[in-house]
PDB file of C-alpha atoms in Angstrom:
ATOM      1  CA  UNK I 764      36.781  18.573 -26.085  1.00  0.00           C
ATOM      2  CA  UNK I 765      35.714  16.604 -23.057  1.00  0.00           C
ATOM      3  CA  UNK I 766      34.949  18.960 -20.201  1.00  0.00           C
ATOM      4  CA  UNK I 767      36.428  16.528 -17.708  1.00  0.00           C
ATOM      5  CA  UNK I 768      39.346  15.531 -19.924  1.00  0.00           C
ATOM      6  CA  UNK I 769      40.559  19.023 -20.749  1.00  0.00           C
ATOM      7  CA  UNK I 770      40.731  20.157 -17.112  1.00  0.00           C
ATOM      8  CA  UNK I 771      44.370  20.167 -15.920  1.00  0.00           C
ATOM      9  CA  UNK I 772      45.422  18.246 -12.814  1.00  0.00           C
ATOM     10  CA  UNK I 773      47.485  20.295 -10.367  1.00  0.00           C
ATOM     11  CA  UNK I 774      50.141  18.163  -8.730  1.00  0.00           C
ATOM     12  CA  UNK I 775      50.555  18.971  -5.016  1.00  0.00           C
ATOM     13  CA  UNK I 776      54.000  19.125  -3.430  1.00  0.00           C
ATOM     14  CA  UNK I 777      55.265  15.737  -2.327  1.00  0.00           C
ATOM     15  CA  UNK I 778      53.529  13.901  -5.191  1.00  0.00           C
ATOM     16  CA  UNK I 779      55.445  12.446  -8.134  1.00  0.00           C
ATOM     17  CA  UNK I 780      53.809  11.092 -11.267  1.00  0.00           C
ATOM     18  CA  UNK I 781      55.722   8.876 -13.692  1.00  0.00           C
ATOM     19  CA  UNK I 782      54.658   7.187 -16.929  1.00  0.00           C
ATOM     20  CA  UNK I 783      56.711   4.190 -18.060  1.00  0.00           C
ATOM     21  CA  UNK I 784      57.023   2.765 -21.582  1.00  0.00           C
ATOM     22  CA  UNK I 785      54.099   0.357 -21.034  1.00  0.00           C
ATOM     23  CA  UNK I 786      51.820   3.404 -20.496  1.00  0.00           C
ATOM     24  CA  UNK I 787      51.428   2.634 -16.794  1.00  0.00           C
ATOM     25  CA  UNK I 788      50.939   5.757 -14.662  1.00  0.00           C
ATOM     26  CA  UNK I 789      52.474   5.582 -11.175  1.00  0.00           C
ATOM     27  CA  UNK I 790      51.496   8.168  -8.572  1.00  0.00           C
ATOM     28  CA  UNK I 791      53.588   8.330  -5.387  1.00  0.00           C
ATOM     29  CA  UNK I 792      52.623  10.488  -2.440  1.00  0.00           C
ATOM     30  CA  UNK I 793      52.808  10.762   1.337  1.00  0.00           C
ATOM     31  CA  UNK I 794      50.093   8.114   1.884  1.00  0.00           C
ATOM     32  CA  UNK I 795      51.364   5.522  -0.596  1.00  0.00           C
ATOM     33  CA  UNK I 796      51.633   4.576  -4.254  1.00  0.00           C
ATOM     34  CA  UNK I 797      49.011   3.756  -6.892  1.00  0.00           C
ATOM     35  CA  UNK I 798      49.334   2.460 -10.454  1.00  0.00           C
ATOM     36  CA  UNK I 799      46.938   2.594 -13.407  1.00  0.00           C
ATOM     37  CA  UNK I 800      47.423   1.224 -16.913  1.00  0.00           C
ATOM     38  CA  UNK I 801      46.124   3.621 -19.554  1.00  0.00           C
ATOM     39  CA  UNK I 802      45.302   3.155 -23.221  1.00  0.00           C
ATOM     40  CA  UNK I 803      48.238   3.500 -25.614  1.00  0.00           C
ATOM     41  CA  UNK I 804      46.376   6.146 -27.666  1.00  0.00           C
ATOM     42  CA  UNK I 805      46.095   8.564 -24.730  1.00  0.00           C
ATOM     43  CA  UNK I 806      49.202  10.602 -23.889  1.00  0.00           C
ATOM     44  CA  UNK I 807      50.106  12.529 -20.752  1.00  0.00           C
ATOM     45  CA  UNK I 808      52.145  15.727 -20.566  1.00  0.00           C
ATOM     46  CA  UNK I 809      53.529  17.151 -17.355  1.00  0.00           C
ATOM     47  CA  UNK I 810      54.969  20.652 -16.940  1.00  0.00           C
ATOM     48  CA  UNK I 811      55.242  23.207 -14.112  1.00  0.00           C
ATOM     49  CA  UNK I 812      53.348  21.075 -11.589  1.00  0.00           C
ATOM     50  CA  UNK I 813      50.389  20.640 -13.936  1.00  0.00           C
ATOM     51  CA  UNK I 814      49.466  17.383 -15.660  1.00  0.00           C
ATOM     52  CA  UNK I 815      47.265  17.277 -18.771  1.00  0.00           C
ATOM     53  CA  UNK I 816      45.759  14.297 -20.544  1.00  0.00           C
ATOM     54  CA  UNK I 817      45.802  14.548 -24.362  1.00  0.00           C
ATOM     55  CA  UNK I 818      43.817  12.526 -26.913  1.00  0.00           C
ATOM     56  CA  UNK I 819      44.952  12.073 -30.527  1.00  0.00           C
ATOM     57  CA  UNK I 820      41.617  12.454 -32.385  1.00  0.00           C
ATOM     58  CA  UNK I 821      37.964  13.317 -31.832  1.00  0.00           C
ATOM     59  CA  UNK I 822      36.742   9.744 -32.265  1.00  0.00           C
ATOM     60  CA  UNK I 823      34.002   8.732 -29.864  1.00  0.00           C
ATOM     61  CA  UNK I 824      36.269   6.142 -28.227  1.00  0.00           C
ATOM     62  CA  UNK I 825      39.079   8.663 -27.682  1.00  0.00           C
ATOM     63  CA  UNK I 826      36.660  11.202 -26.230  1.00  0.00           C
ATOM     64  CA  UNK I 827      35.384   8.628 -23.739  1.00  0.00           C
ATOM     65  CA  UNK I 828      38.874   7.505 -22.702  1.00  0.00           C
ATOM     66  CA  UNK I 829      40.075  11.111 -22.426  1.00  0.00           C
ATOM     67  CA  UNK I 830      37.691  11.980 -19.591  1.00  0.00           C
ATOM     68  CA  UNK I 831      37.986   8.559 -17.997  1.00  0.00           C
ATOM     69  CA  UNK I 832      41.762   8.556 -17.591  1.00  0.00           C
ATOM     70  CA  UNK I 833      41.857  12.184 -16.468  1.00  0.00           C
ATOM     71  CA  UNK I 834      39.340  11.343 -13.707  1.00  0.00           C
ATOM     72  CA  UNK I 835      41.211   8.169 -12.702  1.00  0.00           C
ATOM     73  CA  UNK I 836      44.553   9.995 -12.449  1.00  0.00           C
ATOM     74  CA  UNK I 837      42.963  12.838 -10.483  1.00  0.00           C
ATOM     75  CA  UNK I 838      41.432  10.298  -8.061  1.00  0.00           C
ATOM     76  CA  UNK I 839      44.863   8.709  -7.638  1.00  0.00           C
ATOM     77  CA  UNK I 840      46.450  12.094  -6.834  1.00  0.00           C
ATOM     78  CA  UNK I 841      43.723  12.857  -4.286  1.00  0.00           C
ATOM     79  CA  UNK I 842      44.078   9.386  -2.792  1.00  0.00           C
ATOM     80  CA  UNK I 843      47.831   9.554  -2.160  1.00  0.00           C
ATOM     81  CA  UNK I 844      47.557  13.054  -0.649  1.00  0.00           C
ATOM     82  CA  UNK I 845      44.373  13.025   1.472  1.00  0.00           C
ATOM     83  CA  UNK I 846      42.896   9.531   1.059  1.00  0.00           C
ATOM     84  CA  UNK I 847      39.229   8.515   0.997  1.00  0.00           C
ATOM     85  CA  UNK I 848      36.856   7.734   3.849  1.00  0.00           C
ATOM     86  CA  UNK I 849      33.419   6.120   3.577  1.00  0.00           C
ATOM     87  CA  UNK I 850      31.013   5.659   6.475  1.00  0.00           C
ATOM     88  CA  UNK I 851      28.125   3.211   6.495  1.00  0.00           C
ATOM     89  CA  UNK I 852      25.530   2.788   9.212  1.00  0.00           C
ATOM     90  CA  UNK I 853      23.504  -0.288  10.108  1.00  0.00           C
ATOM     91  CA  UNK I 854      19.833   0.566  10.653  1.00  0.00           C
ATOM     92  CA  UNK I 855      17.818  -2.185  12.309  1.00  0.00           C
ATOM     93  CA  UNK I 856      17.136  -3.838  15.637  1.00  0.00           C
ATOM     94  CA  UNK I 857      19.982  -6.163  16.640  1.00  0.00           C
ATOM     95  CA  UNK I 858      22.253  -5.186  13.716  1.00  0.00           C
ATOM     96  CA  UNK I 859      25.880  -5.126  14.850  1.00  0.00           C
ATOM     97  CA  UNK I 860      29.310  -4.668  13.307  1.00  0.00           C
ATOM     98  CA  UNK I 861      32.645  -5.587  14.868  1.00  0.00           C
ATOM     99  CA  UNK I 862      36.107  -5.834  13.420  1.00  0.00           C
ATOM    100  CA  UNK I 863      39.319  -7.606  14.331  1.00  0.00           C
ATOM    101  CA  UNK I 864      42.113  -6.328  12.135  1.00  0.00           C
ATOM    102  CA  UNK I 865      40.844  -6.358   8.560  1.00  0.00           C
ATOM    103  CA  UNK I 866      38.054  -8.841   9.210  1.00  0.00           C
ATOM    104  CA  UNK I 867      34.560  -7.415   9.507  1.00  0.00           C
ATOM    105  CA  UNK I 868      31.912  -9.418  11.394  1.00  0.00           C
ATOM    106  CA  UNK I 869      28.325  -8.367  10.642  1.00  0.00           C
ATOM    107  CA  UNK I 870      25.103  -9.421  12.368  1.00  0.00           C
ATOM    108  CA  UNK I 871      22.277  -8.401  10.028  1.00  0.00           C
ATOM    109  CA  UNK I 872      19.188 -10.216  11.293  1.00  0.00           C
ATOM    110  CA  UNK I 873      19.895 -13.463   9.473  1.00  0.00           C
ATOM    111  CA  UNK I 874      20.429 -16.819  11.182  1.00  0.00           C
ATOM    112  CA  UNK I 875      24.186 -16.489  10.580  1.00  0.00           C
ATOM    113  CA  UNK I 876      26.954 -13.887  10.800  1.00  0.00           C
ATOM    114  CA  UNK I 877      28.672 -12.415   7.763  1.00  0.00           C
ATOM    115  CA  UNK I 878      32.429 -12.540   8.156  1.00  0.00           C
ATOM    116  CA  UNK I 879      33.926 -10.249   5.531  1.00  0.00           C
ATOM    117  CA  UNK I 880      37.682 -10.289   4.824  1.00  0.00           C
ATOM    118  CA  UNK I 881      38.739  -6.869   3.516  1.00  0.00           C
ATOM    119  CA  UNK I 882      41.699  -6.205   1.183  1.00  0.00           C
ATOM    120  CA  UNK I 883      44.908  -5.152   2.900  1.00  0.00           C
ATOM    121  CA  UNK I 884      44.751  -1.707   1.237  1.00  0.00           C
ATOM    122  CA  UNK I 885      41.625  -0.802   3.251  1.00  0.00           C
ATOM    123  CA  UNK I 886      41.587   0.094   6.945  1.00  0.00           C
ATOM    124  CA  UNK I 887      38.318  -0.620   8.741  1.00  0.00           C
ATOM    125  CA  UNK I 888      36.983   0.524  12.096  1.00  0.00           C
ATOM    126  CA  UNK I 889      33.578   0.150  13.703  1.00  0.00           C
ATOM    127  CA  UNK I 890      31.758   2.228  16.291  1.00  0.00           C
ATOM    128  CA  UNK I 891      28.723   1.286  18.355  1.00  0.00           C
ATOM    129  CA  UNK I 892      27.486   4.044  20.664  1.00  0.00           C
ATOM    130  CA  UNK I 893      24.431   3.598  22.822  1.00  0.00           C
ATOM    131  CA  UNK I 894      21.357   5.159  21.236  1.00  0.00           C
ATOM    132  CA  UNK I 895      22.980   5.433  17.794  1.00  0.00           C
ATOM    133  CA  UNK I 896      23.225   3.043  14.880  1.00  0.00           C
ATOM    134  CA  UNK I 897      26.445   1.003  14.536  1.00  0.00           C
ATOM    135  CA  UNK I 898      28.830   2.557  12.010  1.00  0.00           C
ATOM    136  CA  UNK I 899      31.453   1.036   9.694  1.00  0.00           C
ATOM    137  CA  UNK I 900      34.286   3.398   8.691  1.00  0.00           C
ATOM    138  CA  UNK I 901      36.405   2.450   5.666  1.00  0.00           C
ATOM    139  CA  UNK I 902      39.644   4.303   4.799  1.00  0.00           C
ATOM    140  CA  UNK I 903      41.854   3.814   1.739  1.00  0.00           C
ATOM    141  CA  UNK I 904      43.903   5.629  -0.884  1.00  0.00           C
ATOM    142  CA  UNK I 905      42.220   3.758  -3.757  1.00  0.00           C
ATOM    143  CA  UNK I 906      38.802   5.266  -4.608  1.00  0.00           C
ATOM    144  CA  UNK I 907      37.791   2.407  -6.915  1.00  0.00           C
ATOM    145  CA  UNK I 908      38.592  -0.285  -4.362  1.00  0.00           C
ATOM    146  CA  UNK I 909      36.917   1.437  -1.407  1.00  0.00           C
ATOM    147  CA  UNK I 910      33.782   2.063  -3.472  1.00  0.00           C
ATOM    148  CA  UNK I 911      33.626  -1.538  -4.619  1.00  0.00           C
ATOM    149  CA  UNK I 912      34.056  -2.892  -1.072  1.00  0.00           C
ATOM    150  CA  UNK I 913      31.448  -0.471   0.318  1.00  0.00           C
ATOM    151  CA  UNK I 914      28.976  -1.529  -2.380  1.00  0.00           C
ATOM    152  CA  UNK I 915      29.596  -5.203  -1.553  1.00  0.00           C
ATOM    153  CA  UNK I 916      28.993  -4.583   2.162  1.00  0.00           C
ATOM    154  CA  UNK I 917      25.811  -2.623   1.355  1.00  0.00           C
ATOM    155  CA  UNK I 918      24.551  -5.437  -0.884  1.00  0.00           C
ATOM    156  CA  UNK I 919      24.537  -7.856   2.066  1.00  0.00           C
ATOM    157  CA  UNK I 920      21.450  -6.037   3.406  1.00  0.00           C
ATOM    158  CA  UNK I 921      20.383  -3.162   1.156  1.00  0.00           C
ATOM    159  CA  UNK I 922      18.028  -0.638   2.796  1.00  0.00           C
ATOM    160  CA  UNK I 923      14.370  -1.449   2.254  1.00  0.00           C
ATOM    161  CA  UNK I 924      11.898   1.365   1.432  1.00  0.00           C
ATOM    162  CA  UNK I 925       9.282   0.755   4.150  1.00  0.00           C
ATOM    163  CA  UNK I 926      11.176   0.953   7.448  1.00  0.00           C
ATOM    164  CA  UNK I 927      14.598   1.909   6.086  1.00  0.00           C
ATOM    165  CA  UNK I 928      16.297  -1.124   7.650  1.00  0.00           C
ATOM    166  CA  UNK I 929      19.610  -2.215   6.175  1.00  0.00           C
ATOM    167  CA  UNK I 930      23.117  -0.916   5.532  1.00  0.00           C
ATOM    168  CA  UNK I 931      23.192   2.639   4.197  1.00  0.00           C
ATOM    169  CA  UNK I 932      25.803   5.323   3.675  1.00  0.00           C
ATOM    170  CA  UNK I 933      25.902   8.075   6.299  1.00  0.00           C
ATOM    171  CA  UNK I 934      23.940  11.003   4.902  1.00  0.00           C
ATOM    172  CA  UNK I 935      22.195   8.909   2.237  1.00  0.00           C
ATOM    173  CA  UNK I 936      18.557   9.853   1.764  1.00  0.00           C
ATOM    174  CA  UNK I 937      16.323   6.850   1.176  1.00  0.00           C
ATOM    175  CA  UNK I 938      13.127   7.012  -0.820  1.00  0.00           C
ATOM    176  CA  UNK I 939      10.482   5.812   1.593  1.00  0.00           C
ATOM    177  CA  UNK I 940       7.136   4.229   0.697  1.00  0.00           C
ATOM    178  CA  UNK I 941       3.866   4.303   2.612  1.00  0.00           C
ATOM    179  CA  UNK I 942       2.826   0.956   4.047  1.00  0.00           C
ATOM    180  CA  UNK I 943      -0.546  -0.699   3.763  1.00  0.00           C
ATOM    181  CA  UNK I 944      -3.389   1.715   4.415  1.00  0.00           C
ATOM    182  CA  UNK I 945      -6.599   0.790   6.196  1.00  0.00           C
ATOM    183  CA  UNK I 946      -9.522   0.075   3.908  1.00  0.00           C
ATOM    184  CA  UNK I 947     -12.195   2.767   3.761  1.00  0.00           C
ATOM    185  CA  UNK I 948     -15.748   1.677   4.711  1.00  0.00           C
TER     186      UNK I 948
END
């Protein structure tokens, strides 16, 4: 069996999981509600506060979907209970980030600003302390959405390997390269 797929999901108190006839899983919790359509071959059983994902056969496709849907449902349960937070920092002279509501305004060393409208499911805040790099903080209950938005923001100015300038995740270790070396005479 799939190591990920066979692991049971413990359902915390205050979280309800329902599966309707269209095989759409709905997870409701203190922070909100998430939905995920799952394949009709995969079934879900729920008993005593534990949810298990079951596959019908050992076909390669069923094995792949087994682990996938178990991970997606577990991410939904974590999202509606604790939520997800991602922090990105802007490394570079003159790089700035400001937000008004759900609109992110980025100055990344180009001749123009990037104005980035975020989905309503994501809360954004920015910090700019003297002597530290500006930071973008994203919060959401949807792990897929927050990851996709963070990747899009990072792609606007990906960190380069020589000076490390660009948008990087807090705690991310960049592989640095040596610059040009002086010629030996």
